[in-house]
């Protein structure tokens, strides 16, 4: 089985914890259940282990690929959570789908980057007038085939910050457009006109507010003790 070695970030004591957790999960769920498993310590394996091997390396590759695709990638992990939803647990497939929906998908880089850069420099490098075009083309190519998993922490933070700024600008532009529409709608409404007040008599009081209580008609009041009262 092939393996690759990648360096961790400097001054980061917890960088290997994620890898060790993955190895522990694979050991508990897959390795210990493989026929002929002798442990993870060479001292415990004994002599002539190859003669007692039950599976070949291609067989183990197929088994592990099936385990990774059918079990590990679909199993919910405590370490995969969504910000704002502390009780939600995600599988690697679900976390990848959310990441792609939020940040997009970029194919893993290949040696085409170097070949394309050499071709651009060779073909266009002699003309100083098109260096901006060369730089823009190369930058577009690098952005198209760059791999997010190769970014450093600073790159990831810068990308997230730029994306948030772009979303903020889009929100402000949308609000400005809505405010412009509301302003034009309000401008089409005719303004209110002043209404003259009520006429005044000689005492400088509005006639509509002066009345005599004696002019009011007295109405009968119903009383429970008055049996002669109608109704």
mmCIF file of N, CA and C in Angstrom, residues 3-49:
data_model
loop_
_atom_site.group_PDB
_atom_site.id
_atom_site.type_symbol
_atom_site.label_atom_id
_atom_site.label_comp_id
_atom_site.label_asym_id
_atom_site.label_seq_id
_atom_site.Cartn_x
_atom_site.Cartn_y
_atom_site.Cartn_z
ATOM 1 N N UNK A 3 1.957 5.240 0.456
ATOM 2 C CA UNK A 3 1.735 6.285 1.454
ATOM 3 C C UNK A 3 2.548 7.490 1.057
ATOM 4 N N UNK A 4 2.124 8.640 1.508
ATOM 5 C CA UNK A 4 2.821 9.884 1.213
ATOM 6 C C UNK A 4 3.083 10.615 2.512
ATOM 7 N N UNK A 5 4.140 11.396 2.544
ATOM 8 C CA UNK A 5 4.542 12.136 3.736
ATOM 9 C C UNK A 5 4.456 13.616 3.421
ATOM 10 N N UNK A 6 3.781 14.353 4.265
ATOM 11 C CA UNK A 6 3.646 15.798 4.103
ATOM 12 C C UNK A 6 4.056 16.470 5.403
ATOM 13 N N UNK A 7 4.786 17.554 5.298
ATOM 14 C CA UNK A 7 5.219 18.281 6.477
ATOM 15 C C UNK A 7 4.081 19.049 7.122
ATOM 16 N N UNK A 8 4.159 19.224 8.419
ATOM 17 C CA UNK A 8 3.145 19.981 9.146
ATOM 18 C C UNK A 8 3.593 21.426 9.303
ATOM 19 N N UNK A 9 2.689 22.268 9.751
ATOM 20 C CA UNK A 9 3.008 23.675 9.950
ATOM 21 C C UNK A 9 3.946 23.842 11.139
ATOM 22 N N UNK A 10 4.814 24.826 11.037
ATOM 23 C CA UNK A 10 5.751 25.104 12.114
ATOM 24 C C UNK A 10 5.022 25.684 13.315
ATOM 25 N N UNK A 11 5.557 25.406 14.493
ATOM 26 C CA UNK A 11 5.024 25.916 15.763
ATOM 27 C C UNK A 11 3.533 25.575 15.859
ATOM 28 N N UNK A 12 3.222 24.335 15.577
ATOM 29 C CA UNK A 12 1.838 23.864 15.651
ATOM 30 C C UNK A 12 1.854 22.480 16.281
ATOM 31 N N UNK A 13 1.688 22.451 17.608
ATOM 32 C CA UNK A 13 1.788 21.188 18.334
ATOM 33 C C UNK A 13 0.612 20.269 18.069
ATOM 34 N N UNK A 14 -0.509 20.820 17.635
ATOM 35 C CA UNK A 14 -1.715 20.010 17.433
ATOM 36 C C UNK A 14 -1.938 19.638 15.973
ATOM 37 N N UNK A 15 -0.941 19.846 15.115
ATOM 38 C CA UNK A 15 -1.144 19.592 13.690
ATOM 39 C C UNK A 15 -1.312 18.108 13.395
ATOM 40 N N UNK A 16 -0.681 17.239 14.211
ATOM 41 C CA UNK A 16 -0.737 15.806 13.940
ATOM 42 C C UNK A 16 -1.927 15.117 14.593
ATOM 43 N N UNK A 17 -2.679 15.833 15.417
ATOM 44 C CA UNK A 17 -3.776 15.179 16.141
ATOM 45 C C UNK A 17 -4.827 14.626 15.191
ATOM 46 N N UNK A 18 -5.151 15.381 14.153
ATOM 47 C CA UNK A 18 -6.146 14.906 13.201
ATOM 48 C C UNK A 18 -5.704 13.642 12.495
ATOM 49 N N UNK A 19 -4.423 13.588 12.086
ATOM 50 C CA UNK A 19 -3.910 12.386 11.415
ATOM 51 C C UNK A 19 -3.905 11.194 12.356
ATOM 52 N N UNK A 20 -3.483 11.405 13.600
ATOM 53 C CA UNK A 20 -3.459 10.304 14.559
ATOM 54 C C UNK A 20 -4.866 9.796 14.838
ATOM 55 N N UNK A 21 -5.841 10.697 14.882
ATOM 56 C CA UNK A 21 -7.226 10.266 15.104
ATOM 57 C C UNK A 21 -7.723 9.416 13.942
ATOM 58 N N UNK A 22 -7.355 9.793 12.719
ATOM 59 C CA UNK A 22 -7.744 8.993 11.549
ATOM 60 C C UNK A 22 -7.102 7.613 11.605
ATOM 61 N N UNK A 23 -5.813 7.558 11.933
ATOM 62 C CA UNK A 23 -5.128 6.270 12.013
ATOM 63 C C UNK A 23 -5.762 5.379 13.082
ATOM 64 N N UNK A 24 -6.126 5.976 14.227
ATOM 65 C CA UNK A 24 -6.756 5.188 15.279
ATOM 66 C C UNK A 24 -8.104 4.635 14.859
ATOM 67 N N UNK A 25 -8.890 5.450 14.151
ATOM 68 C CA UNK A 25 -10.193 4.978 13.677
ATOM 69 C C UNK A 25 -10.033 3.865 12.651
ATOM 70 N N UNK A 26 -9.097 4.025 11.717
ATOM 71 C CA UNK A 26 -8.860 2.989 10.708
ATOM 72 C C UNK A 26 -8.372 1.703 11.365
ATOM 73 N N UNK A 27 -7.528 1.821 12.379
ATOM 74 C CA UNK A 27 -7.014 0.638 13.063
ATOM 75 C C UNK A 27 -8.127 -0.118 13.783
ATOM 76 N N UNK A 28 -9.038 0.633 14.444
ATOM 77 C CA UNK A 28 -10.114 -0.014 15.199
ATOM 78 C C UNK A 28 -11.186 -0.606 14.288
ATOM 79 N N UNK A 29 -11.501 0.073 13.199
ATOM 80 C CA UNK A 29 -12.620 -0.351 12.365
ATOM 81 C C UNK A 29 -12.215 -1.250 11.199
ATOM 82 N N UNK A 30 -10.951 -1.176 10.776
ATOM 83 C CA UNK A 30 -10.558 -1.930 9.582
ATOM 84 C C UNK A 30 -9.391 -2.878 9.843
ATOM 85 N N UNK A 31 -8.274 -2.343 10.298
ATOM 86 C CA UNK A 31 -7.048 -3.142 10.368
ATOM 87 C C UNK A 31 -7.197 -4.346 11.287
ATOM 88 N N UNK A 32 -7.799 -4.160 12.457
ATOM 89 C CA UNK A 32 -7.905 -5.256 13.421
ATOM 90 C C UNK A 32 -8.805 -6.390 12.941
ATOM 91 N N UNK A 33 -9.625 -6.122 11.944
ATOM 92 C CA UNK A 33 -10.569 -7.129 11.467
ATOM 93 C C UNK A 33 -10.081 -7.846 10.211
ATOM 94 N N UNK A 34 -8.896 -7.477 9.736
ATOM 95 C CA UNK A 34 -8.336 -8.138 8.559
ATOM 96 C C UNK A 34 -7.709 -9.462 8.988
ATOM 97 N N UNK A 35 -8.024 -10.517 8.276
ATOM 98 C CA UNK A 35 -7.461 -11.831 8.602
ATOM 99 C C UNK A 35 -5.946 -11.793 8.494
ATOM 100 N N UNK A 36 -5.264 -12.316 9.522
ATOM 101 C CA UNK A 36 -3.815 -12.309 9.541
ATOM 102 C C UNK A 36 -3.214 -11.079 10.188
ATOM 103 N N UNK A 37 -4.038 -10.225 10.802
ATOM 104 C CA UNK A 37 -3.532 -9.012 11.449
ATOM 105 C C UNK A 37 -2.658 -9.395 12.635
ATOM 106 N N UNK A 38 -1.475 -8.816 12.727
ATOM 107 C CA UNK A 38 -0.515 -9.145 13.769
ATOM 108 C C UNK A 38 -0.197 -7.967 14.676
ATOM 109 N N UNK A 39 -0.962 -6.895 14.600
ATOM 110 C CA UNK A 39 -0.693 -5.749 15.450
ATOM 111 C C UNK A 39 0.110 -4.690 14.730
ATOM 112 N N UNK A 40 0.248 -3.532 15.393
ATOM 113 C CA UNK A 40 0.972 -2.415 14.788
ATOM 114 C C UNK A 40 2.410 -2.321 15.268
ATOM 115 N N UNK A 41 2.904 -3.337 15.933
ATOM 116 C CA UNK A 41 4.275 -3.350 16.427
ATOM 117 C C UNK A 41 5.001 -4.515 15.762
ATOM 118 N N UNK A 42 6.140 -4.240 15.152
ATOM 119 C CA UNK A 42 6.871 -5.289 14.429
ATOM 120 C C UNK A 42 7.378 -6.372 15.368
ATOM 121 N N UNK A 43 7.537 -6.058 16.648
ATOM 122 C CA UNK A 43 8.025 -7.058 17.599
ATOM 123 C C UNK A 43 6.997 -8.165 17.794
ATOM 124 N N UNK A 44 5.726 -7.848 17.665
ATOM 125 C CA UNK A 44 4.662 -8.810 17.908
ATOM 126 C C UNK A 44 4.321 -9.655 16.684
ATOM 127 N N UNK A 45 4.950 -9.414 15.571
ATOM 128 C CA UNK A 45 4.552 -10.101 14.344
ATOM 129 C C UNK A 45 5.197 -11.478 14.188
ATOM 130 N N UNK A 46 6.289 -11.715 14.850
ATOM 131 C CA UNK A 46 6.941 -13.015 14.737
ATOM 132 C C UNK A 46 7.768 -13.143 13.471
ATOM 133 N N UNK A 47 8.242 -14.349 13.226
ATOM 134 C CA UNK A 47 9.085 -14.613 12.066
ATOM 135 C C UNK A 47 8.257 -15.154 10.901
ATOM 136 N N UNK A 48 8.769 -14.923 9.702
ATOM 137 C CA UNK A 48 8.155 -15.457 8.481
ATOM 138 C C UNK A 48 6.674 -15.087 8.380
ATOM 139 N N UNK A 49 6.397 -13.825 8.591
ATOM 140 C CA UNK A 49 5.011 -13.368 8.511
ATOM 141 C C UNK A 49 4.491 -13.468 7.087
#
